[in-house]
Coordinates of C-alpha atoms in Angstrom, one line a residue:
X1222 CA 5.0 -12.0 7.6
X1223 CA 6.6 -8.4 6.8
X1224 CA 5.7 -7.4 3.0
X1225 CA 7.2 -4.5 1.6
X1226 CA 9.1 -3.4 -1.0
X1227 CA 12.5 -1.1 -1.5
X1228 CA 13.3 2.1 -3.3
X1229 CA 16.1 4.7 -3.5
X1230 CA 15.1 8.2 -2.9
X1231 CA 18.3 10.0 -3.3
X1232 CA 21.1 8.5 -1.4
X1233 CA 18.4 7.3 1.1
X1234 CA 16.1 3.7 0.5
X1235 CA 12.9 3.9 1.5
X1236 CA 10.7 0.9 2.6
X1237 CA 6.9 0.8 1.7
X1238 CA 4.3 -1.3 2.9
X1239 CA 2.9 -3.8 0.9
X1240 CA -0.3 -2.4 -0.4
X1241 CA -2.9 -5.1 0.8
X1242 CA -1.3 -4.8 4.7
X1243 CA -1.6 -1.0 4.4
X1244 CA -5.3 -1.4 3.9
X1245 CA -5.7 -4.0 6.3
X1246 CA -4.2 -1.5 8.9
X1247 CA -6.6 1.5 7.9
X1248 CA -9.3 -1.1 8.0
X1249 CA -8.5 -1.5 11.7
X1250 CA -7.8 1.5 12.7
X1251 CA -10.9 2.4 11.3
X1252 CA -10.9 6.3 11.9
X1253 CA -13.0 8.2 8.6
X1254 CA -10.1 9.4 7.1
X1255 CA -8.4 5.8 7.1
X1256 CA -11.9 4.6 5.4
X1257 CA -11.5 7.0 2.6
X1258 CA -8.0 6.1 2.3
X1259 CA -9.0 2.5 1.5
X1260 CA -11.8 3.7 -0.9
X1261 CA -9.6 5.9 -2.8
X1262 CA -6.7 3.3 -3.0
X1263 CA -9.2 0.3 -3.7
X1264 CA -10.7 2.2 -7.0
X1265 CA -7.3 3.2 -7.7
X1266 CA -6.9 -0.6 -7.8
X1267 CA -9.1 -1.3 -10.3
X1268 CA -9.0 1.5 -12.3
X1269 CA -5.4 0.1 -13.4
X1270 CA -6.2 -3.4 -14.6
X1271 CA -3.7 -6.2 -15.2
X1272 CA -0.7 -3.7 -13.7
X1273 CA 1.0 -6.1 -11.2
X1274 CA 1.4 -5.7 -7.7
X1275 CA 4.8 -4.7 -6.0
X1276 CA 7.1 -8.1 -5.1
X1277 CA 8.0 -7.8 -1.4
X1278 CA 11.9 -8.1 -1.2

């Protein structure tokens, strides 16, 4: 199952990944920079309680 979500950026809509399948991908792909990706975006995470995740469309 695809999740992602939709966005206008000027006369263009962009489509981004659902957060929890980007971080499975660095996860297993597993290079160092991926890794520090996923810590980075995981404490941003939880540094932002109770704000809800994106609704894939």
């Amino acid at each position: 199952m695809v999740r992602r979500s939709e966005a206008a950026y000027g006369d263009v809509t962009a489509r981004f990944i659902a957060l929890e399948d980007l971080l499975r991908n660095k996860r297993a792909v597993a290079r160092a920079s991926d890794l520090a990706d996923c810590e980075r975006l995981e404490a941003e995470k939880k540094r932002i309680p109770g704000k809800p995740a994106l609704e894939p469309r």
